[in-house]
């Protein structure tokens, strides 16, 4: 999936989480957008990889793309680091929600992900697409609608259904 799809996925997930929790929706949304980009630190051409090229190169060299940074192990490590060093629950929850949305979205690609890294078992959703395809644009539109729905509720006080 492209960076814009991962950003909107993180935003939508953060806003949906705000609906079901008492976390701050502004912090959840911003942290969700950031979390939606973090797993692609393993790819030098990604939005986050271009911001931290040295770290991206090291991670890519050690692990490759869509392996360690797209795994449950990585989520556990990030969760532990956030718990140890970040006192704000809204930001922690938003980052993790965004990361989870990223992993789920990439599981919907033809190559899939290595969710159980270091095991090399590829994990894919039943329906897959190619990055940048028309199907991804449809996914982007659907996720955008989810973000608008929960955003109207979180920031405008509107409940559509």
XYZ file of C-alpha atoms in Angstrom:
161
model
C 0.000 0.000 0.000
C 1.088 3.562 -0.558
C 1.979 6.057 2.163
C -1.275 7.988 1.790
C -3.292 4.802 2.330
C -1.275 3.987 5.440
C -1.739 7.524 6.792
C -5.510 7.497 6.289
C -5.614 3.968 7.724
C -3.867 5.199 10.874
C -6.145 8.241 11.078
C -9.311 6.149 10.641
C -8.141 3.586 13.193
C -7.271 6.318 15.694
C -10.663 7.990 15.230
C -12.499 4.673 15.544
C -10.553 3.926 18.719
C -11.569 7.336 20.086
C -15.194 6.290 19.590
C -14.755 3.279 21.884
C -12.413 4.774 24.504
C -11.914 7.922 26.539
C -8.603 8.727 24.860
C -8.068 12.191 23.383
C -9.235 12.022 19.723
C -6.745 14.681 18.566
C -3.783 12.796 20.007
C -5.135 9.434 18.791
C -5.556 10.797 15.278
C -2.089 12.355 15.045
C -0.394 9.349 16.653
C -2.407 6.988 14.444
C -1.144 8.769 11.323
C 2.441 8.424 12.572
C 1.909 4.794 13.593
C 0.520 4.105 10.130
C 3.946 4.925 8.694
C 6.315 3.324 11.225
C 6.355 -0.269 9.892
C 7.721 0.947 6.550
C 10.948 2.145 8.189
C 12.351 -0.993 6.532
C 11.872 0.578 3.077
C 14.196 3.428 2.089
C 11.716 4.843 -0.422
C 8.833 5.101 2.064
C 7.742 8.379 3.647
C 9.356 7.467 6.963
C 12.353 5.786 5.318
C 13.202 9.054 3.541
C 13.039 10.940 6.871
C 15.415 8.500 8.615
C 17.558 7.084 5.791
C 20.359 5.656 7.936
C 17.983 3.821 10.273
C 15.965 2.642 7.292
C 19.067 1.280 5.559
C 20.196 -0.569 8.702
C 16.772 -2.155 9.269
C 16.380 -3.026 5.587
C 19.827 -4.627 5.485
C 19.211 -6.654 8.633
C 15.644 -7.764 7.981
C 14.383 -6.860 4.508
C 10.947 -5.432 3.699
C 7.682 -6.541 5.337
C 9.341 -8.935 7.743
C 10.396 -7.849 11.246
C 8.722 -4.412 11.151
C 5.457 -5.994 10.016
C 5.392 -8.635 12.749
C 3.793 -9.289 16.105
C 7.295 -9.283 17.587
C 7.854 -5.696 16.401
C 4.484 -4.632 17.851
C 5.426 -6.162 21.205
C 8.813 -4.424 21.218
C 7.321 -1.049 20.269
C 4.591 -1.471 22.886
C 7.246 -2.183 25.529
C 9.305 0.843 24.491
C 6.259 3.108 24.489
C 5.185 1.823 27.907
C 8.672 2.488 29.301
C 9.264 5.924 27.808
C 5.955 7.550 26.853
C 3.540 8.463 29.648
C 0.626 9.568 27.448
C -1.889 6.755 26.900
C -3.588 8.445 23.946
C -0.341 8.712 22.013
C 0.694 5.133 22.836
C -2.687 3.763 21.796
C -2.719 5.849 18.606
C 0.747 4.737 17.518
C -0.082 1.089 18.093
C -3.471 1.409 16.377
C -1.806 3.018 13.355
C 0.855 0.309 13.237
C -1.792 -2.411 13.395
C -3.741 -0.758 10.571
C -0.543 -0.675 8.504
C 0.125 -4.359 9.074
C -3.452 -5.325 8.189
C -3.359 -3.200 5.035
C -0.080 -4.746 3.883
C -1.489 -8.204 4.563
C -3.944 -7.284 1.801
C -1.162 -7.115 -0.794
C -0.056 -9.916 -3.110
C 3.276 -10.394 -1.274
C 1.690 -10.264 2.175
C 3.729 -9.898 5.369
C 5.757 -12.047 7.755
C 3.434 -11.556 10.740
C 5.092 -14.331 12.754
C 8.681 -13.257 12.063
C 11.257 -14.796 12.536
C 9.163 -17.580 10.984
C 9.091 -17.012 7.251
C 5.413 -17.858 6.851
C 3.722 -15.313 4.566
C 0.382 -13.991 5.807
C -2.132 -12.565 3.340
C -5.771 -11.615 3.542
C -8.139 -13.664 1.357
C -8.510 -10.737 -1.060
C -5.313 -9.054 -2.168
C -4.283 -6.203 -4.420
C -1.180 -4.581 -5.813
C 0.255 -1.388 -4.359
C -1.022 1.628 -6.270
C -3.758 -0.292 -8.105
C -7.358 0.769 -8.667
C -8.345 -1.654 -5.900
C -6.041 0.173 -3.498
C -7.732 3.431 -4.501
C -11.079 1.844 -3.588
C -9.642 0.761 -0.220
C -8.362 4.326 0.285
C -11.839 5.718 -0.468
C -13.509 3.282 1.937
C -11.045 4.043 4.726
C -11.501 7.775 4.070
C -15.258 7.347 4.539
C -14.615 5.576 7.860
C -12.314 8.432 8.926
C -14.949 11.026 7.984
C -17.658 9.135 9.855
C -15.672 8.842 13.078
C -14.136 12.293 12.609
C -17.557 13.937 12.432
C -18.490 12.177 15.634
C -15.227 12.893 17.454
C -14.806 16.528 16.434
C -18.252 17.692 15.392
C -20.461 15.846 17.823
C -22.461 14.314 14.936
C -23.684 10.757 14.969
C -24.788 9.661 11.501
C -26.197 6.240 12.415
